[in-house]
CSV table of C-alpha atoms and ligand atoms in Angstrom, one decimal:
chain,number,residue,atom,x,y,z
A,1,UNK,CA,87.9,146.8,102.1
A,2,UNK,CA,89.8,146.7,105.2
A,3,UNK,CA,93.2,144.1,105.9
A,4,UNK,CA,91.2,142.2,108.7
A,5,UNK,CA,88.3,141.9,106.8
A,6,UNK,CA,90.3,141.0,103.7
A,7,UNK,CA,91.8,138.1,105.8
A,8,UNK,CA,88.6,137.0,107.5
A,9,UNK,CA,87.2,136.4,103.6
A,10,UNK,CA,90.4,134.9,102.8
A,11,UNK,CA,90.4,132.1,106.0
A,12,UNK,CA,86.2,131.7,105.5
A,13,UNK,CA,87.0,131.0,101.8
A,14,UNK,CA,89.8,128.7,102.8
A,15,UNK,CA,87.6,127.1,105.5
A,16,UNK,CA,84.3,126.9,103.1
A,17,UNK,CA,86.9,125.3,100.3
A,18,UNK,CA,86.4,121.9,101.3
A,19,UNK,CA,82.8,121.5,102.6
A,20,UNK,CA,81.9,123.4,99.2
A,21,UNK,CA,84.0,120.5,97.5
A,22,UNK,CA,82.2,118.1,99.3
A,23,UNK,CA,78.5,119.4,98.8
A,24,UNK,CA,79.2,119.3,95.2
A,25,UNK,CA,80.7,115.8,95.2
A,26,UNK,CA,80.9,114.0,93.0
A,27,UNK,CA,82.4,116.1,90.3
A,28,UNK,CA,83.9,113.5,88.0
A,29,UNK,CA,83.6,110.1,87.7
A,30,UNK,CA,83.8,107.1,90.0
A,31,UNK,CA,85.7,104.3,89.6
A,32,UNK,CA,84.7,100.9,91.6
A,33,UNK,CA,86.8,98.2,91.5
A,34,UNK,CA,85.9,94.6,91.4
A,35,UNK,CA,88.0,92.1,92.9
A,36,UNK,CA,87.6,89.3,90.8
A,37,UNK,CA,87.7,88.9,86.5
A,38,UNK,CA,84.8,90.4,84.4
A,39,UNK,CA,82.2,88.4,83.5
A,40,UNK,CA,81.5,86.6,87.1
A,41,UNK,CA,78.9,87.2,89.3
A,42,UNK,CA,80.3,89.8,91.5
A,43,UNK,CA,80.9,91.9,88.0
A,44,UNK,CA,77.6,91.2,87.5
A,45,UNK,CA,76.2,92.4,90.3
A,46,UNK,CA,78.4,95.7,90.4
A,47,UNK,CA,77.4,96.5,86.8
A,48,UNK,CA,74.0,95.7,87.4
A,49,UNK,CA,73.9,98.6,89.9
A,50,UNK,CA,76.4,100.9,88.7
A,51,UNK,CA,73.9,102.1,86.1
A,52,UNK,CA,71.1,103.2,88.4
A,53,UNK,CA,73.6,104.5,91.0
A,54,UNK,CA,75.3,106.8,88.3
A,55,UNK,CA,71.7,108.3,87.7
A,56,UNK,CA,71.2,109.0,90.8
A,57,UNK,CA,75.2,110.6,91.5
A,58,UNK,CA,75.0,112.1,88.3
A,59,UNK,CA,78.4,111.5,86.8
A,60,UNK,CA,80.0,108.3,85.3
A,61,UNK,CA,80.5,104.9,87.1
A,62,UNK,CA,83.5,103.3,86.2
A,63,UNK,CA,83.8,99.3,86.9
A,64,UNK,CA,87.4,98.4,87.2
A,65,UNK,CA,88.2,94.4,88.1
A,66,UNK,CA,91.3,93.9,89.0
A,67,UNK,CA,91.7,89.9,90.5
A,68,UNK,CA,93.7,88.1,92.4
A,69,UNK,CA,94.5,86.7,95.3
A,70,UNK,CA,91.5,85.6,96.1
A,71,UNK,CA,90.4,89.5,96.1
A,72,UNK,CA,92.4,90.4,98.5
A,73,UNK,CA,94.5,92.4,95.7
A,74,UNK,CA,92.1,94.7,94.4
A,75,UNK,CA,90.9,95.3,98.2
A,76,UNK,CA,94.9,96.4,99.1
A,77,UNK,CA,94.3,98.5,96.5
A,78,UNK,CA,91.4,100.4,97.5
A,79,UNK,CA,92.6,100.4,100.9
A,80,UNK,CA,95.7,102.3,99.7
A,81,UNK,CA,94.1,104.6,97.4
A,82,UNK,CA,92.9,108.8,97.9
A,83,UNK,CA,89.9,108.7,100.5
A,84,UNK,CA,88.0,111.1,98.4
A,85,UNK,CA,84.9,109.2,97.2
A,86,UNK,CA,86.4,108.5,93.9
A,87,UNK,CA,87.7,105.1,94.3
A,88,UNK,CA,85.6,102.9,95.9
A,89,UNK,CA,85.4,98.5,96.4
A,90,UNK,CA,82.7,96.0,95.9
A,91,UNK,CA,83.5,92.8,97.4
A,92,UNK,CA,81.6,90.3,99.1
A,93,UNK,CA,81.6,87.8,102.5
A,94,UNK,CA,85.7,87.5,101.5
A,95,UNK,CA,86.2,90.7,103.4
A,96,UNK,CA,85.3,89.1,106.4
A,97,UNK,CA,87.3,86.0,105.6
A,98,UNK,CA,90.9,87.1,104.8
A,99,UNK,CA,91.1,88.4,107.9
A,100,UNK,CA,91.4,84.6,109.3
A,101,UNK,CA,92.5,83.4,105.9
A,102,UNK,CA,95.5,85.3,105.6
A,103,UNK,CA,98.2,85.5,107.8
A,104,UNK,CA,100.0,88.7,106.4
A,105,UNK,CA,96.7,90.7,104.8
A,106,UNK,CA,98.2,94.0,104.6
A,107,UNK,CA,95.0,95.7,106.0
A,108,UNK,CA,92.4,94.7,108.6
A,109,UNK,CA,89.1,95.3,107.3
A,110,UNK,CA,87.2,97.4,110.1
A,111,UNK,CA,90.0,99.8,110.0
A,112,UNK,CA,91.0,100.0,106.3
A,113,UNK,CA,87.6,101.1,105.2
A,114,UNK,CA,84.4,102.9,105.4
A,115,UNK,CA,81.8,100.7,105.1
A,116,UNK,CA,78.9,102.5,102.4
A,117,UNK,CA,76.1,99.8,102.8
A,118,UNK,CA,75.0,96.0,102.2
A,119,UNK,CA,74.1,95.2,98.5
A,120,UNK,CA,72.4,92.0,98.4
A,121,UNK,CA,73.5,88.2,99.4
A,122,UNK,CA,73.4,85.4,96.6
A,123,UNK,CA,73.3,82.0,97.5
A,124,UNK,CA,75.6,79.4,95.7
A,125,UNK,CA,75.5,76.4,93.7
A,126,UNK,CA,77.7,72.9,93.0
A,127,UNK,CA,77.9,72.7,89.6
A,128,UNK,CA,80.2,70.6,86.7
A,129,UNK,CA,80.8,70.4,83.4
A,130,UNK,CA,77.5,69.1,81.9
A,131,UNK,CA,78.9,65.6,81.0
A,132,UNK,CA,80.4,65.3,84.3
A,133,UNK,CA,79.8,61.2,85.7
A,134,UNK,CA,78.0,61.7,88.8
A,135,UNK,CA,74.3,62.3,88.6
A,136,UNK,CA,73.4,63.9,92.0
A,137,UNK,CA,74.8,65.7,94.7
A,138,UNK,CA,74.8,62.2,96.5
A,139,UNK,CA,76.9,60.2,93.6
A,140,UNK,CA,78.9,63.4,93.4
A,141,UNK,CA,80.1,63.2,97.3
A,142,UNK,CA,80.7,59.5,96.5
A,143,UNK,CA,82.5,60.2,92.8
A,144,UNK,CA,85.2,62.9,94.6
A,145,UNK,CA,86.0,60.5,97.3
A,146,UNK,CA,86.3,57.8,95.0
A,147,UNK,CA,88.2,60.0,92.6
A,148,UNK,CA,90.3,62.7,94.7
A,149,UNK,CA,93.4,62.8,93.0
A,150,UNK,CA,91.7,63.5,89.6
A,151,UNK,CA,88.6,65.0,90.3
A,152,UNK,CA,89.8,69.0,89.9
A,153,UNK,CA,87.8,72.1,91.3
A,154,UNK,CA,88.0,75.5,90.1
A,155,UNK,CA,88.1,78.3,92.4
A,156,UNK,CA,88.6,82.3,92.5
A,157,UNK,CA,91.7,81.9,95.0
A,158,UNK,CA,92.1,81.9,98.8
A,159,UNK,CA,89.4,84.2,100.3
A,160,UNK,CA,87.0,84.1,96.9
A,161,UNK,CA,83.4,82.6,98.0
A,162,UNK,CA,84.0,78.9,95.8
A,163,UNK,CA,87.1,78.9,98.0
A,164,UNK,CA,85.3,78.7,100.8
A,165,UNK,CA,82.2,77.2,99.7
A,166,UNK,CA,84.8,74.2,98.8
A,167,UNK,CA,86.5,74.4,102.2
A,168,UNK,CA,83.3,73.6,103.7
A,169,UNK,CA,82.7,71.2,101.0
A,170,UNK,CA,85.7,69.8,102.0
A,171,UNK,CA,85.2,69.5,105.2
A,172,UNK,CA,81.6,68.0,105.6
A,173,UNK,CA,82.5,65.4,103.2
A,174,UNK,CA,85.9,64.7,105.0
A,175,UNK,CA,88.2,64.7,101.6
A,176,UNK,CA,90.5,67.1,100.4
A,177,UNK,CA,90.0,68.7,97.0
A,178,UNK,CA,92.7,69.1,93.9
A,179,UNK,CA,91.7,73.0,93.6
A,180,UNK,CA,92.5,75.3,90.2
A,181,UNK,CA,92.5,78.6,90.8
A,182,UNK,CA,91.2,81.8,89.1
A,183,UNK,CA,91.4,85.0,89.0
A,184,UNK,CA,87.5,84.8,89.1
A,185,UNK,CA,84.7,82.7,88.7
A,186,UNK,CA,84.1,84.2,85.6
A,187,UNK,CA,86.9,82.4,83.8
A,188,UNK,CA,86.8,79.3,85.9
A,189,UNK,CA,82.7,79.0,84.1
A,190,UNK,CA,84.5,79.6,80.5
A,191,UNK,CA,87.0,76.4,81.6
A,192,UNK,CA,84.2,74.8,83.0
A,193,UNK,CA,81.8,74.9,79.9
A,194,UNK,CA,85.3,73.6,77.9
A,195,UNK,CA,85.5,70.8,80.4
A,196,UNK,CA,88.9,71.6,81.1
A,197,UNK,CA,88.1,71.8,84.9
A,198,UNK,CA,85.1,69.1,86.5
A,199,UNK,CA,83.0,71.0,88.9
A,200,UNK,CA,82.5,74.4,90.8
A,201,UNK,CA,80.9,76.2,93.6
A,202,UNK,CA,79.4,79.7,92.7
A,203,UNK,CA,76.9,82.3,92.8
A,204,UNK,CA,74.1,82.2,91.3
A,205,UNK,CA,74.4,85.0,89.7
A,206,UNK,CA,76.8,83.8,87.4
A,207,UNK,CA,75.4,79.9,87.2
A,208,UNK,CA,71.4,80.4,86.9
A,209,UNK,CA,71.4,80.5,83.3
A,210,UNK,CA,74.0,78.1,82.3
A,211,UNK,CA,72.3,75.8,84.4
A,212,UNK,CA,68.5,76.6,82.8
A,213,UNK,CA,70.2,76.4,79.0
A,214,UNK,CA,71.7,73.0,79.9
A,215,UNK,CA,75.2,73.9,79.7
A,216,UNK,CA,76.3,72.5,83.7
A,217,UNK,CA,75.3,69.7,85.4
A,218,UNK,CA,73.5,71.3,89.2
A,219,UNK,CA,74.2,69.3,91.9
A,220,UNK,CA,72.5,71.9,94.8
A,221,UNK,CA,72.0,75.0,96.0
A,222,UNK,CA,73.6,76.0,99.3
A,223,UNK,CA,70.2,77.4,101.1
A,224,UNK,CA,67.9,76.0,103.4
A,225,UNK,CA,64.5,76.1,100.7
A,226,UNK,CA,64.9,75.8,97.0
A,227,UNK,CA,65.1,79.2,95.1
A,228,UNK,CA,62.2,79.9,93.1
A,229,UNK,CA,65.0,80.9,89.7
A,230,UNK,CA,66.0,76.9,90.0
A,231,UNK,CA,62.9,75.3,91.5
A,232,UNK,CA,64.5,71.9,89.7
A,233,UNK,CA,67.8,72.0,91.9
A,234,UNK,CA,67.8,70.4,95.1
A,235,UNK,CA,69.0,72.0,98.5
A,236,UNK,CA,72.3,70.8,100.5
A,237,UNK,CA,69.9,70.2,103.2
A,238,UNK,CA,67.6,67.5,100.9
A,239,UNK,CA,71.4,66.0,99.9
A,240,UNK,CA,72.2,65.2,103.3
A,241,UNK,CA,74.5,67.9,103.9
A,242,UNK,CA,72.2,70.8,106.4
A,243,UNK,CA,75.4,72.3,107.7
A,244,UNK,CA,77.0,72.7,104.1
A,245,UNK,CA,75.2,76.8,103.1
A,246,UNK,CA,77.2,80.0,102.4
A,247,UNK,CA,75.4,82.9,101.6
A,248,UNK,CA,77.3,85.8,99.2
A,249,UNK,CA,77.2,89.0,101.3
A,250,UNK,CA,78.0,92.0,99.3
A,251,UNK,CA,79.1,95.4,100.4
A,252,UNK,CA,80.6,98.8,98.6
A,253,UNK,CA,83.3,100.1,100.5
A,254,UNK,CA,85.4,102.8,100.4
A,255,UNK,CA,89.0,103.7,101.9
A,256,UNK,CA,89.1,104.8,105.6
A,257,UNK,CA,89.0,108.7,106.3
A,258,UNK,CA,86.5,109.3,102.7
A,259,UNK,CA,84.0,112.6,104.0
A,260,UNK,CA,80.3,111.4,105.2
A,261,UNK,CA,79.3,113.9,102.9
A,262,UNK,CA,80.5,111.3,100.4
A,263,UNK,CA,80.0,108.1,102.0
A,264,UNK,CA,76.0,109.5,102.7
A,265,UNK,CA,76.2,110.3,99.2
A,266,UNK,CA,77.4,107.0,97.8
A,267,UNK,CA,74.7,105.5,100.2
A,268,UNK,CA,72.0,107.0,99.1
A,269,UNK,CA,72.8,106.2,95.8
A,270,UNK,CA,73.0,102.9,97.0
A,271,UNK,CA,69.6,102.6,97.8
A,272,UNK,CA,68.2,104.2,95.1
A,273,UNK,CA,69.8,101.8,92.9
A,274,UNK,CA,68.5,99.1,94.8
A,275,UNK,CA,65.1,99.8,94.1
A,276,UNK,CA,65.2,100.0,90.8
A,277,UNK,CA,63.1,97.9,89.0
A,278,UNK,CA,65.3,96.6,86.4
A,279,UNK,CA,68.0,95.8,89.2
A,280,UNK,CA,65.1,94.3,91.4
A,281,UNK,CA,64.3,91.8,88.3
A,282,UNK,CA,66.9,91.5,86.9
A,283,UNK,CA,68.7,89.7,90.9
A,284,UNK,CA,65.3,88.0,90.9
A,285,UNK,CA,66.1,85.9,87.1
A,286,UNK,CA,69.6,85.4,88.9
A,287,UNK,CA,68.4,83.7,91.7
A,288,UNK,CA,69.3,86.6,94.6
A,289,UNK,CA,66.9,89.8,95.7
A,290,UNK,CA,68.2,93.8,96.9
A,291,UNK,CA,68.8,94.2,100.3
A,292,UNK,CA,66.6,95.7,102.9
A,293,UNK,CA,67.1,99.4,102.6
A,294,UNK,CA,67.9,99.6,106.4
A,295,UNK,CA,70.8,97.6,105.5
A,296,UNK,CA,72.7,99.3,102.8
A,297,UNK,CA,73.4,101.5,105.1
A,298,UNK,CA,76.8,102.5,106.7
A,299,UNK,CA,76.2,101.5,110.0
A,300,UNK,CA,74.4,98.1,109.4
A,301,UNK,CA,77.5,97.1,106.7
A,302,UNK,CA,79.4,97.5,109.2
A,303,UNK,CA,77.5,95.7,112.3
A,304,UNK,CA,77.4,93.1,110.0
A,305,UNK,CA,81.2,92.9,108.4
A,306,UNK,CA,82.3,92.6,112.2
A,307,UNK,CA,79.9,89.9,113.1
A,308,UNK,CA,80.7,88.1,109.7
A,309,UNK,CA,84.3,88.4,110.8
A,310,UNK,CA,83.8,86.8,114.4
A,311,UNK,CA,81.9,83.8,112.5
A,312,UNK,CA,83.8,82.6,110.2
A,313,UNK,CA,87.3,83.0,112.2
A,314,UNK,CA,86.6,79.6,114.5
A,315,UNK,CA,85.3,77.9,111.1
A,316,UNK,CA,88.4,78.8,109.2
A,317,UNK,CA,90.9,77.7,112.1
A,318,UNK,CA,89.2,74.6,112.7
A,319,UNK,CA,89.4,73.8,108.7
A,320,UNK,CA,93.2,75.1,109.4
A,321,UNK,CA,93.8,76.2,105.7
A,322,UNK,CA,95.7,79.7,105.7
A,323,UNK,CA,97.6,81.6,103.2
A,324,UNK,CA,100.6,84.3,103.4
B,1,LIG,N1,82.3,83.9,92.8
B,1,LIG,C1,83.6,84.7,93.1
B,1,LIG,C2,84.2,84.0,94.1
B,1,LIG,O1,84.4,83.1,94.2
B,1,LIG,C3,84.1,85.6,92.5
B,1,LIG,C4,83.8,85.9,91.0
B,1,LIG,O2,84.4,85.8,89.9
B,1,LIG,O3,83.0,86.8,90.9
B,1,LIG,O4,84.4,84.7,95.1
Protein backbone atom coordinates (compact mmCIF):
# COMPACT_ATOMS: atom_id res chain seq x y z
CA UNK A 1 0.00 0.00 0.00
CA UNK A 2 1.33 3.44 -0.91
CA UNK A 3 2.05 5.88 1.88
CA UNK A 4 -0.74 8.20 0.68
CA UNK A 5 -3.23 5.31 0.77
CA UNK A 6 -2.07 4.29 4.25
CA UNK A 7 -2.46 7.88 5.50
CA UNK A 8 -5.94 8.08 4.02
CA UNK A 9 -6.90 4.78 5.66
CA UNK A 10 -5.51 5.94 9.01
CA UNK A 11 -7.44 9.21 8.68
CA UNK A 12 -10.69 7.39 7.87
CA UNK A 13 -10.18 5.08 10.88
CA UNK A 14 -9.66 8.15 13.05
CA UNK A 15 -12.83 9.75 11.70
CA UNK A 16 -14.81 6.51 11.90
CA UNK A 17 -13.54 5.68 15.41
CA UNK A 18 -15.80 7.89 17.53
CA UNK A 19 -18.81 7.33 15.24
CA UNK A 20 -18.38 3.58 15.62
CA UNK A 21 -18.10 3.96 19.39
CA UNK A 22 -21.44 5.78 19.42
CA UNK A 23 -23.07 3.23 17.12
CA UNK A 24 -22.18 0.51 19.58
CA UNK A 25 -23.17 2.59 22.63
CA UNK A 26 -23.64 1.45 25.31
CA UNK A 27 -20.74 -0.94 25.73
CA UNK A 28 -20.83 -0.88 29.55
CA UNK A 29 -23.13 -0.14 32.49
CA UNK A 30 -25.10 3.12 32.56
CA UNK A 31 -25.50 4.89 35.92
CA UNK A 32 -28.73 6.73 36.71
CA UNK A 33 -28.13 9.16 39.56
CA UNK A 34 -31.19 9.71 41.77
CA UNK A 35 -31.06 13.03 43.63
CA UNK A 36 -32.72 11.66 46.78
CA UNK A 37 -32.22 8.81 49.24
CA UNK A 38 -33.01 5.19 48.41
CA UNK A 39 -36.51 3.97 49.24
CA UNK A 40 -38.24 7.26 48.35
CA UNK A 41 -40.59 8.01 45.45
CA UNK A 42 -38.02 9.24 42.90
CA UNK A 43 -35.94 6.18 43.67
CA UNK A 44 -39.00 3.93 43.21
CA UNK A 45 -39.85 5.39 39.79
CA UNK A 46 -36.21 5.11 38.69
CA UNK A 47 -35.81 1.49 39.75
CA UNK A 48 -39.09 0.55 38.04
CA UNK A 49 -38.00 1.92 34.66
CA UNK A 50 -34.33 0.90 35.04
CA UNK A 51 -35.05 -2.78 34.52
CA UNK A 52 -36.83 -2.55 31.13
CA UNK A 53 -34.44 0.22 30.01
CA UNK A 54 -31.53 -2.03 30.80
CA UNK A 55 -33.08 -4.85 28.73
CA UNK A 56 -33.57 -2.46 25.83
CA UNK A 57 -30.00 -1.10 26.04
CA UNK A 58 -28.51 -4.56 26.54
CA UNK A 59 -26.45 -3.26 29.46
CA UNK A 60 -26.74 -3.11 33.20
CA UNK A 61 -28.19 0.05 34.76
CA UNK A 62 -26.77 1.06 38.11
CA UNK A 63 -28.97 3.31 40.28
CA UNK A 64 -26.92 5.64 42.48
CA UNK A 65 -28.60 7.70 45.22
CA UNK A 66 -27.01 11.09 45.90
CA UNK A 67 -29.32 12.96 48.28
CA UNK A 68 -28.82 16.47 49.62
CA UNK A 69 -29.64 20.14 49.01
CA UNK A 70 -33.10 19.34 47.64
CA UNK A 71 -31.70 17.39 44.69
CA UNK A 72 -29.21 20.04 43.55
CA UNK A 73 -26.16 18.11 44.80
CA UNK A 74 -26.82 15.20 42.45
CA UNK A 75 -27.75 17.52 39.58
CA UNK A 76 -24.44 19.37 40.01
CA UNK A 77 -22.57 16.07 40.03
CA UNK A 78 -24.19 14.91 36.76
CA UNK A 79 -23.82 18.35 35.13
CA UNK A 80 -20.06 17.97 35.71
CA UNK A 81 -19.86 14.29 34.70
CA UNK A 82 -18.30 13.00 31.48
CA UNK A 83 -20.77 13.67 28.63
CA UNK A 84 -20.53 10.13 27.27
CA UNK A 85 -24.00 8.74 27.97
CA UNK A 86 -22.81 6.55 30.84
CA UNK A 87 -23.90 8.91 33.65
CA UNK A 88 -27.42 10.29 33.54
CA UNK A 89 -29.81 11.84 36.04
CA UNK A 90 -33.39 11.24 37.03
CA UNK A 91 -34.86 14.46 38.38
CA UNK A 92 -38.28 15.85 39.02
CA UNK A 93 -40.05 19.21 39.18
CA UNK A 94 -37.15 20.43 41.35
CA UNK A 95 -35.10 20.92 38.18
CA UNK A 96 -37.45 23.76 37.24
CA UNK A 97 -37.73 25.39 40.67
CA UNK A 98 -34.03 25.27 41.67
CA UNK A 99 -32.93 28.11 39.34
CA UNK A 100 -35.26 30.50 41.19
CA UNK A 101 -34.94 29.00 44.68
CA UNK A 102 -31.13 28.91 44.74
CA UNK A 103 -29.27 32.20 44.53
CA UNK A 104 -25.98 30.47 43.70
CA UNK A 105 -27.00 27.40 41.76
CA UNK A 106 -23.83 26.07 40.09
CA UNK A 107 -25.67 25.10 36.87
CA UNK A 108 -28.45 26.39 34.64
CA UNK A 109 -30.70 23.43 33.71
CA UNK A 110 -31.29 24.37 30.07
CA UNK A 111 -27.56 24.89 29.48
CA UNK A 112 -26.04 22.18 31.64
CA UNK A 113 -28.18 19.26 30.50
CA UNK A 114 -29.43 17.47 27.43
CA UNK A 115 -32.99 16.30 28.00
CA UNK A 116 -33.77 12.63 27.27
CA UNK A 117 -37.51 12.48 27.92
CA UNK A 118 -40.28 12.93 30.45
CA UNK A 119 -41.22 9.87 32.51
CA UNK A 120 -44.31 10.40 34.64
CA UNK A 121 -46.29 13.04 36.50
CA UNK A 122 -47.01 11.97 40.06
CA UNK A 123 -49.72 13.46 42.31
CA UNK A 124 -48.87 14.39 45.88
CA UNK A 125 -50.65 13.52 49.10
CA UNK A 126 -50.77 15.37 52.39
CA UNK A 127 -50.17 12.75 55.07
CA UNK A 128 -49.39 12.60 58.81
CA UNK A 129 -48.32 10.14 61.47
CA UNK A 130 -51.33 7.98 62.13
CA UNK A 131 -52.05 9.31 65.63
CA UNK A 132 -51.84 12.98 64.58
CA UNK A 133 -54.87 14.73 66.10
CA UNK A 134 -56.60 16.41 63.12
CA UNK A 135 -59.10 14.16 61.32
CA UNK A 136 -59.72 16.08 58.10
CA UNK A 137 -57.76 18.46 55.89
CA UNK A 138 -59.79 21.39 57.21
CA UNK A 139 -58.99 20.35 60.79
CA UNK A 140 -55.33 19.98 59.81
CA UNK A 141 -55.27 23.57 58.56
CA UNK A 142 -56.86 24.84 61.79
CA UNK A 143 -54.54 22.71 63.92
CA UNK A 144 -51.40 23.86 62.11
CA UNK A 145 -52.44 27.49 62.44
CA UNK A 146 -53.09 27.07 66.18
CA UNK A 147 -49.90 25.05 66.86
CA UNK A 148 -47.46 26.46 64.34
CA UNK A 149 -44.55 26.53 66.79
CA UNK A 150 -44.75 22.87 67.73
CA UNK A 151 -46.04 21.11 64.59
CA UNK A 152 -43.23 19.71 62.41
CA UNK A 153 -43.31 19.30 58.63
CA UNK A 154 -40.85 16.90 56.91
CA UNK A 155 -39.32 17.69 53.53
CA UNK A 156 -36.42 16.57 51.36
CA UNK A 157 -34.60 19.92 51.42
CA UNK A 158 -35.09 23.20 49.58
CA UNK A 159 -36.02 22.45 46.00
CA UNK A 160 -37.61 19.09 46.77
CA UNK A 161 -41.21 18.55 45.75
CA UNK A 162 -42.10 18.14 49.42
CA UNK A 163 -40.56 21.55 50.08
CA UNK A 164 -42.48 23.09 47.19
CA UNK A 165 -45.72 21.50 48.37
CA UNK A 166 -45.09 22.81 51.91
CA UNK A 167 -44.37 26.26 50.50
CA UNK A 168 -47.67 26.25 48.58
CA UNK A 169 -49.49 25.06 51.69
CA UNK A 170 -47.92 27.79 53.88
CA UNK A 171 -48.97 30.35 51.29
CA UNK A 172 -52.49 28.93 50.98
CA UNK A 173 -53.06 28.93 54.76
CA UNK A 174 -50.85 31.96 55.41
CA UNK A 175 -48.94 30.19 58.18
CA UNK A 176 -45.22 29.39 58.41
CA UNK A 177 -44.28 25.77 59.15
CA UNK A 178 -41.41 24.36 61.18
CA UNK A 179 -39.66 22.19 58.61
CA UNK A 180 -37.37 19.18 59.15
CA UNK A 181 -35.15 18.43 56.12
CA UNK A 182 -34.15 14.90 55.07
CA UNK A 183 -32.03 13.45 52.24
CA UNK A 184 -35.24 12.22 50.65
CA UNK A 185 -38.78 11.41 51.67
CA UNK A 186 -37.89 7.71 52.04
CA UNK A 187 -36.14 8.46 55.36
CA UNK A 188 -38.76 11.11 56.13
CA UNK A 189 -41.45 8.42 55.84
CA UNK A 190 -39.51 6.24 58.31
CA UNK A 191 -39.59 9.08 60.84
CA UNK A 192 -43.26 9.77 60.15
CA UNK A 193 -44.07 6.10 60.79
CA UNK A 194 -41.99 6.29 63.98
CA UNK A 195 -43.81 9.45 65.10
CA UNK A 196 -40.67 11.64 65.15
CA UNK A 197 -42.20 14.15 62.75
CA UNK A 198 -45.85 15.18 62.33
CA UNK A 199 -46.74 15.53 58.68
CA UNK A 200 -45.52 15.90 55.13
CA UNK A 201 -46.55 16.12 51.51
CA UNK A 202 -45.17 13.42 49.25
CA UNK A 203 -45.65 11.66 45.94
CA UNK A 204 -48.20 8.84 45.80
CA UNK A 205 -45.34 6.61 44.63
CA UNK A 206 -44.16 6.68 48.26
CA UNK A 207 -47.41 7.03 50.16
CA UNK A 208 -50.08 4.85 48.50
CA UNK A 209 -49.04 1.61 50.22
CA UNK A 210 -48.79 3.28 53.64
CA UNK A 211 -52.14 5.02 53.22
CA UNK A 212 -53.97 1.86 52.09
CA UNK A 213 -52.28 -0.10 54.88
CA UNK A 214 -53.54 2.44 57.45
CA UNK A 215 -50.01 3.22 58.60
CA UNK A 216 -50.31 6.95 57.96
CA UNK A 217 -53.22 9.38 57.96
CA UNK A 218 -54.08 10.85 54.55
CA UNK A 219 -55.75 14.26 54.35
CA UNK A 220 -55.80 15.14 50.66
CA UNK A 221 -54.47 14.52 47.17
CA UNK A 222 -53.14 17.58 45.35
CA UNK A 223 -55.10 16.91 42.13
CA UNK A 224 -58.41 18.32 40.85
CA UNK A 225 -59.93 14.78 40.72
CA UNK A 226 -59.73 11.90 43.20
CA UNK A 227 -57.30 9.12 42.28
CA UNK A 228 -58.32 5.58 41.32
CA UNK A 229 -55.54 4.24 43.54
CA UNK A 230 -56.78 6.26 46.55
CA UNK A 231 -60.55 6.69 46.08
CA UNK A 232 -61.18 7.50 49.76
CA UNK A 233 -58.80 10.45 49.89
CA UNK A 234 -60.44 13.82 49.12
CA UNK A 235 -58.84 16.39 46.84
CA UNK A 236 -57.48 19.73 48.02
CA UNK A 237 -60.23 21.29 45.88
CA UNK A 238 -62.91 19.40 47.84
CA UNK A 239 -61.18 20.57 51.02
CA UNK A 240 -61.58 24.20 49.92
CA UNK A 241 -58.04 24.97 48.69
CA UNK A 242 -58.27 24.59 44.88
CA UNK A 243 -55.13 26.71 44.41
CA UNK A 244 -53.11 24.18 46.39
CA UNK A 245 -52.26 21.74 43.59
CA UNK A 246 -48.99 20.23 42.46
CA UNK A 247 -47.94 17.35 40.22
CA UNK A 248 -44.39 16.03 40.38
CA UNK A 249 -43.16 15.49 36.83
CA UNK A 250 -39.99 13.47 36.31
CA UNK A 251 -37.49 13.43 33.46
CA UNK A 252 -34.14 11.92 32.50
CA UNK A 253 -31.10 14.14 31.80
CA UNK A 254 -27.59 13.70 30.45
CA UNK A 255 -24.75 16.21 30.77
CA UNK A 256 -24.84 18.77 27.92
CA UNK A 257 -22.61 17.65 25.08
CA UNK A 258 -23.60 13.99 25.30
CA UNK A 259 -23.56 12.65 21.70
CA UNK A 260 -26.94 12.67 19.94
CA UNK A 261 -26.64 8.97 19.18
CA UNK A 262 -26.48 8.18 22.92
CA UNK A 263 -29.39 10.52 23.72
CA UNK A 264 -31.49 8.87 20.99
CA UNK A 265 -30.75 5.39 22.31
CA UNK A 266 -31.53 6.41 25.89
CA UNK A 267 -34.77 8.07 24.78
CA UNK A 268 -35.82 5.01 22.76
CA UNK A 269 -35.05 2.79 25.78
CA UNK A 270 -37.13 5.11 28.00
CA UNK A 271 -40.05 4.95 25.55
CA UNK A 272 -39.87 1.15 25.51
CA UNK A 273 -39.73 1.04 29.33
CA UNK A 274 -42.83 3.21 29.62
CA UNK A 275 -44.77 0.62 27.58
CA UNK A 276 -43.55 -2.26 29.73
CA UNK A 277 -46.64 -3.96 31.29
CA UNK A 278 -44.99 -4.17 34.72
CA UNK A 279 -44.18 -0.44 34.67
CA UNK A 280 -47.72 0.45 33.55
CA UNK A 281 -49.38 -1.68 36.23
CA UNK A 282 -47.01 -0.70 39.09
CA UNK A 283 -47.37 2.99 38.18
CA UNK A 284 -51.20 2.58 38.27
CA UNK A 285 -51.04 0.89 41.68
CA UNK A 286 -48.93 3.80 42.90
CA UNK A 287 -51.38 6.44 41.65
CA UNK A 288 -49.61 7.50 38.47
CA UNK A 289 -49.11 6.61 34.79
CA UNK A 290 -46.32 6.81 32.21
CA UNK A 291 -46.36 9.93 30.04
CA UNK A 292 -47.47 9.55 26.40
CA UNK A 293 -44.70 8.35 24.07
CA UNK A 294 -44.56 11.80 22.43
CA UNK A 295 -43.58 13.35 25.78
CA UNK A 296 -40.80 10.85 26.44
CA UNK A 297 -38.66 12.64 23.85
CA UNK A 298 -35.76 15.10 24.22
CA UNK A 299 -37.66 17.95 22.51
CA UNK A 300 -40.92 17.62 24.46
CA UNK A 301 -38.96 17.34 27.71
CA UNK A 302 -36.90 20.43 26.93
CA UNK A 303 -40.02 22.48 26.09
CA UNK A 304 -41.68 21.33 29.30
CA UNK A 305 -38.61 22.19 31.40
CA UNK A 306 -38.37 25.67 29.86
CA UNK A 307 -42.10 26.32 30.43
CA UNK A 308 -41.95 25.04 34.03
CA UNK A 309 -38.99 27.29 34.91
CA UNK A 310 -41.07 30.27 33.75
CA UNK A 311 -44.22 29.01 35.49
CA UNK A 312 -42.60 28.57 38.91
CA UNK A 313 -40.37 31.69 38.91
CA UNK A 314 -43.05 34.23 39.91
CA UNK A 315 -44.72 31.83 42.35
CA UNK A 316 -41.44 31.23 44.20
CA UNK A 317 -40.50 34.91 44.05
CA UNK A 318 -43.83 35.83 45.59
CA UNK A 319 -43.38 33.22 48.34
CA UNK A 320 -39.99 34.82 48.96
CA UNK A 321 -38.12 31.71 50.13
CA UNK A 322 -34.61 31.40 48.75
CA UNK A 323 -31.46 29.45 49.53
CA UNK A 324 -27.77 30.03 48.85
N1 LIG B 1 -40.38 13.12 47.33
C1 LIG B 1 -39.14 13.75 47.51
C2 LIG B 1 -39.29 15.22 47.26
O1 LIG B 1 -39.79 15.80 48.14
C3 LIG B 1 -37.96 13.24 46.88
C4 LIG B 1 -37.70 11.78 47.05
O2 LIG B 1 -37.26 11.34 48.12
O3 LIG B 1 -37.90 11.10 46.08
O4 LIG B 1 -38.90 15.80 46.27
